[in-house]
Coordinates of C-alpha atoms in Angstrom, one line a residue:
M1 CA 99.4 98.9 88.8
K2 CA 99.4 101.0 93.0
T3 CA 98.3 99.6 95.8
P4 CA 96.4 102.0 98.6
L5 CA 99.9 101.1 101.0
N6 CA 102.7 103.2 99.9
Y7 CA 105.2 100.9 100.6
T8 CA 108.4 101.4 100.6
G9 CA 110.3 100.1 98.5
N10 CA 107.1 98.3 96.7
K11 CA 107.5 98.0 92.6
S12 CA 104.7 99.9 90.9
R13 CA 107.5 101.9 89.2
L14 CA 109.4 98.1 87.9
I15 CA 106.5 96.4 87.2
A16 CA 107.2 97.1 83.6
Q17 CA 110.8 96.0 83.1
F18 CA 109.9 93.2 85.9
K19 CA 107.6 91.2 82.3
N20 CA 110.2 91.0 80.3
Y21 CA 111.6 88.5 82.6
F22 CA 109.0 87.1 83.6
P23 CA 107.2 84.7 82.2
D24 CA 104.0 85.0 79.8
N25 CA 101.9 82.4 81.2
M26 CA 102.0 81.4 85.4
G27 CA 99.7 79.1 86.5
V28 CA 100.6 79.9 90.7
F29 CA 102.3 82.4 91.1
V30 CA 103.9 83.4 94.5
D31 CA 104.9 87.5 95.3
L32 CA 107.1 86.0 98.4
F33 CA 107.7 89.8 100.7
C34 CA 104.7 90.9 98.8
G35 CA 104.2 94.2 100.8
G36 CA 101.9 96.2 99.4
A37 CA 100.5 93.2 97.0
T38 CA 102.4 95.1 94.1
V39 CA 104.0 92.6 91.5
G40 CA 101.4 90.4 91.7
L41 CA 98.6 92.3 91.5
S42 CA 100.4 93.8 87.9
V43 CA 100.5 89.4 86.2
N44 CA 98.4 87.7 84.9
A45 CA 98.2 84.4 87.0
K46 CA 94.9 81.4 87.3
K47 CA 96.3 82.0 91.1
V48 CA 98.6 84.6 93.1
F49 CA 99.1 84.1 96.7
F50 CA 101.1 87.8 97.9
I51 CA 102.7 86.1 101.2
D52 CA 104.3 88.6 103.9
N53 CA 105.0 88.2 107.4
N54 CA 103.8 91.7 108.6
I55 CA 100.5 90.7 110.4
N56 CA 98.8 94.3 109.3
V57 CA 99.8 94.4 106.0
I58 CA 97.6 90.9 105.2
N59 CA 95.1 92.3 107.3
L60 CA 94.7 95.7 106.2
L61 CA 95.5 94.0 102.8
K62 CA 92.0 91.3 103.3
H63 CA 90.7 93.8 105.3
L64 CA 90.3 96.2 101.4
S65 CA 89.6 93.2 100.0
S66 CA 86.4 92.2 101.2
H67 CA 85.0 95.9 101.0
N68 CA 82.7 97.7 98.1
F69 CA 83.9 100.6 97.2
D70 CA 80.6 101.8 97.7
K71 CA 80.4 100.7 100.5
L72 CA 83.7 101.2 102.8
L73 CA 83.9 105.1 100.9
P74 CA 81.0 105.6 103.3
R75 CA 82.3 104.4 106.9
L76 CA 85.8 106.0 106.2
E77 CA 83.9 109.9 105.8
K78 CA 82.0 109.5 109.4
L79 CA 85.9 108.4 110.6
I80 CA 87.7 111.7 109.2
E81 CA 84.1 113.5 110.1
K82 CA 84.8 112.8 113.8
Y83 CA 88.8 113.0 113.9
N84 CA 88.3 116.0 111.7
L85 CA 90.6 115.4 108.8
S86 CA 91.1 116.9 105.8
Y87 CA 89.6 115.3 102.9
S88 CA 90.7 116.8 99.8
A89 CA 89.5 114.5 97.4
K90 CA 86.3 115.8 98.5
F91 CA 86.8 119.7 99.3
G92 CA 89.3 120.7 97.8
Y93 CA 93.2 121.3 99.0
K94 CA 93.1 125.3 99.6
K95 CA 90.4 124.5 102.2
Y96 CA 92.5 123.4 104.7
R97 CA 95.1 126.1 104.1
V98 CA 93.8 128.9 104.8
G99 CA 96.6 130.5 107.3
I100 CA 99.2 129.2 105.9
E101 CA 102.4 131.0 104.7
K102 CA 102.7 130.0 101.0
G103 CA 106.3 129.3 101.4
D104 CA 105.0 126.4 104.4
N105 CA 105.9 123.6 102.8
N106 CA 103.6 121.4 105.7
G107 CA 100.9 120.3 103.0
L108 CA 98.3 119.2 105.2
K109 CA 100.2 118.5 108.7
V110 CA 99.4 121.5 110.5
Y111 CA 95.0 121.6 109.5
N112 CA 95.8 117.2 111.3
S113 CA 97.8 117.1 113.9
E114 CA 95.7 117.7 116.4
G115 CA 92.6 114.5 114.5
F116 CA 96.1 112.3 113.5
Y117 CA 97.5 111.7 116.9
K118 CA 93.4 111.1 118.2
L119 CA 92.7 108.9 116.2
R120 CA 96.4 106.9 116.3
S121 CA 95.8 106.6 120.1
D122 CA 92.2 105.8 120.2
Y123 CA 93.8 102.9 117.0
N124 CA 96.4 101.5 120.0
S125 CA 94.5 101.4 122.0
L126 CA 92.0 98.7 120.5
Q127 CA 92.5 95.3 121.8
N128 CA 91.0 94.5 119.0
K129 CA 93.2 94.5 116.1
C130 CA 91.2 92.5 113.5
S131 CA 87.7 94.0 113.2
I132 CA 86.1 96.5 110.5
K133 CA 86.7 100.0 113.1
A134 CA 90.2 98.9 113.4
L135 CA 91.2 98.0 110.0
D136 CA 89.3 101.2 108.8
L137 CA 91.2 103.3 111.0
L138 CA 94.1 101.7 110.5
Y139 CA 93.9 102.3 106.3
L140 CA 93.3 106.7 107.7
L141 CA 96.2 106.1 109.9
V142 CA 98.1 104.2 106.1
V143 CA 96.9 107.4 104.4
Y144 CA 97.4 110.8 106.9
A145 CA 100.5 109.1 107.8
F146 CA 104.2 110.7 107.4
N147 CA 104.8 109.4 103.9
N148 CA 102.0 107.2 103.8
D149 CA 104.2 104.6 105.2
M150 CA 103.2 102.0 108.2
R151 CA 104.7 101.4 110.9
F152 CA 105.2 99.6 114.4
N153 CA 106.3 99.7 117.5
R154 CA 107.3 96.4 119.8
N155 CA 104.2 97.1 122.0
G156 CA 102.1 97.0 118.1
E157 CA 101.3 100.6 118.4
F158 CA 101.9 102.4 115.4
N159 CA 104.3 104.9 115.7
L160 CA 104.4 107.5 112.7
P161 CA 103.6 111.0 113.2
V162 CA 101.4 113.0 110.8
G163 CA 102.7 113.8 107.3
K164 CA 101.3 116.2 104.9
T165 CA 98.7 114.1 102.5
D166 CA 94.7 113.0 103.5
L167 CA 92.8 111.5 101.8
N168 CA 93.5 113.2 98.3
K169 CA 91.6 112.0 94.6
N170 CA 95.4 109.8 93.8
N171 CA 95.1 107.9 97.2
I172 CA 91.1 107.5 96.0
K173 CA 91.9 106.1 93.1
K174 CA 94.3 103.9 93.9
L175 CA 91.5 102.1 96.4
V176 CA 88.9 101.4 94.0
S177 CA 91.8 100.2 91.5
Y178 CA 92.0 97.3 94.5
I179 CA 89.9 96.4 95.4
D180 CA 88.8 96.1 91.4
R181 CA 91.6 95.0 90.4
V182 CA 91.8 91.8 93.6
Q183 CA 88.0 91.0 92.8
K184 CA 88.8 90.6 89.8
I185 CA 91.9 87.8 90.1
N186 CA 92.1 84.3 92.0
C187 CA 94.0 85.0 95.3
E188 CA 94.9 84.5 98.7
F189 CA 96.9 86.2 101.1
V190 CA 98.9 84.3 104.3
C191 CA 100.9 85.9 107.0
G192 CA 104.6 84.0 107.5
D193 CA 108.1 84.0 107.2
F194 CA 110.1 82.0 104.3
R195 CA 111.3 79.5 107.0
E196 CA 108.1 78.1 108.5
K197 CA 107.1 74.5 106.5
K198 CA 103.3 76.1 104.9
I199 CA 105.2 78.6 103.9
Q200 CA 107.7 75.8 101.9
K201 CA 104.8 73.8 101.4
I202 CA 103.6 77.3 99.4
L203 CA 106.2 77.8 97.9
M204 CA 106.2 74.4 96.4
K205 CA 102.9 74.2 94.5
A206 CA 104.2 76.9 93.2
D207 CA 105.5 78.1 89.1
F208 CA 107.1 80.8 89.7
I209 CA 107.8 82.9 93.0
Y210 CA 108.9 86.2 93.3
A211 CA 110.7 87.4 96.1
D212 CA 111.1 90.9 97.5
P213 CA 112.5 90.3 100.7
P214 CA 113.9 93.0 103.1
Y215 CA 117.5 94.1 101.7
L216 CA 120.4 93.4 103.9
L217 CA 122.2 96.9 102.9
G218 CA 118.9 99.2 103.1
D219 CA 116.9 100.7 105.9
A220 CA 113.3 101.3 105.0
V221 CA 110.9 101.6 108.1
Y222 CA 110.2 98.0 107.2
N223 CA 114.3 97.2 108.4
E224 CA 114.6 99.6 111.7
S225 CA 115.3 97.2 113.7
G226 CA 117.1 95.3 112.2
N227 CA 115.7 91.9 112.1
W228 CA 117.1 91.2 108.5
T229 CA 120.7 90.5 109.0
E230 CA 123.4 88.4 106.8
K231 CA 122.1 84.6 108.6
T232 CA 118.5 85.8 107.8
E233 CA 120.2 86.4 103.7
Q234 CA 121.7 83.4 103.8
E235 CA 119.2 81.6 104.9
L236 CA 117.6 82.7 102.5
I237 CA 119.5 81.9 99.6
D238 CA 119.2 78.3 101.3
L239 CA 116.0 78.5 100.6
L240 CA 116.4 79.5 97.1
E241 CA 118.7 76.7 96.5
I242 CA 115.5 74.5 97.2
L243 CA 113.0 76.0 94.5
N244 CA 115.5 75.5 92.2
K245 CA 116.6 71.3 92.8
N246 CA 112.7 71.4 92.2
N247 CA 112.8 72.8 89.6
K248 CA 110.3 76.1 90.6
K249 CA 111.4 79.1 88.7
F250 CA 112.3 82.2 91.0
A251 CA 112.9 85.9 90.6
L252 CA 115.0 87.6 93.2
S253 CA 114.8 91.3 94.2
N254 CA 117.7 92.6 96.1
V255 CA 120.5 95.5 95.6
L256 CA 123.9 93.7 95.5
N257 CA 126.5 96.9 96.3
K258 CA 125.6 100.2 98.0
V259 CA 127.1 103.7 99.3
G260 CA 130.5 101.9 99.7
G261 CA 128.9 98.6 101.2
S262 CA 128.6 95.7 98.9
N263 CA 125.9 92.2 99.9
K264 CA 128.1 89.1 100.4
P265 CA 126.9 86.6 101.2
L266 CA 124.0 87.4 98.3
S267 CA 127.8 88.6 95.7
D268 CA 129.7 85.6 97.2
W269 CA 126.3 82.8 95.9
I270 CA 126.5 84.4 91.8
F271 CA 130.2 83.9 91.8
Q272 CA 129.7 80.4 92.9
R273 CA 127.0 79.4 90.4
N274 CA 127.0 79.8 86.8
D275 CA 123.6 79.5 86.1
L276 CA 121.8 82.5 87.1
H277 CA 120.6 85.5 85.5
I278 CA 121.4 88.6 86.5
F279 CA 119.4 92.1 85.6
N280 CA 120.5 95.1 86.4
I281 CA 117.1 97.3 87.4
D282 CA 117.1 101.3 86.1
Y283 CA 115.2 102.5 89.4
H284 CA 116.9 103.4 93.2
Y285 CA 114.2 104.4 94.3
R286 CA 115.6 108.5 94.5
S287 CA 111.6 110.2 95.8
A288 CA 112.2 107.4 99.5
S289 CA 112.9 109.1 102.8
Y290 CA 114.9 106.8 103.9
N291 CA 117.9 107.4 101.0
K292 CA 118.0 111.2 101.6
I293 CA 121.7 111.3 102.6
N294 CA 123.5 110.4 98.8
R295 CA 121.1 110.1 96.0
N296 CA 123.6 109.9 93.8
A297 CA 125.1 107.0 95.4
Q298 CA 126.5 104.2 93.0
E299 CA 123.8 101.3 94.1
R300 CA 122.1 98.8 91.9
E301 CA 119.6 97.0 91.8
V302 CA 119.2 94.2 90.5
L303 CA 116.7 91.2 89.2
I304 CA 118.3 87.5 89.7
T305 CA 116.9 84.9 88.2
N306 CA 116.9 80.6 87.4
F307 CA 115.9 81.1 84.2
Y308 CA 115.6 83.1 81.4
E309 CA 113.6 83.7 78.7
L310 CA 113.0 87.5 76.9
V311 CA 109.8 88.0 76.3
H312 CA 109.9 91.3 74.7

């Protein structure tokens, strides 16, 4: 399913392929580096842990999951009115394009620009970013921001520019589906780093772990600061080794090769072992903004597992 967070690299288009290699019956499923939570929401498990080290992502997912849509929507509508933003889900698209040339491809950017930056400024000025008001504002920032993404500077300020879209019917549908799904399953949202003891304690109690870390070869929004290095990659590999020794099934998403480069730590690990299974994944985010330099470049995205159970 698609979630309200259009997180760069989300796996909504890959779930059908993943399910061919995931176990059928799962007890505790861990969605490590969960991002928008697409994978965890799409599996059948007795309990799902959504884990991410981005506190803003976890807080927003928890916030949206804890509210009834019929009560959340009126609050969002009041904010849309307050900041004079477009609302095409209710009033249509053409209303906000009056006076704009047909050849213009900026969508609703012109109409929403002033209101968006006022909204962004008000959010960034809040001392308590965990309040209902702050998280409502954050959701709208994501909806109206460039690429419907989420990015913060080192001072903790949301810093993406205004985007082309708004609270349209598609975003409403994703929000409704998310709330409906997440309230039906047994799940828990946890903020933490995979190297922390509290996270590893959860992993040791899991039946299946899916890990979708920042790609060493990637330059998406979440990896722009270069925090994910070869050292971090090796630390994750070391953790996977521990999980394997404790008979924990896992699946790892990653990219082995891209635009002439290679993921050396991961490639070396695979070469050293003979019990890992490598499945090529047929998709490499052609529409993602960070991959526009050479959309036809050779890229090998894979799913790596320490078990083999072909389901379909």
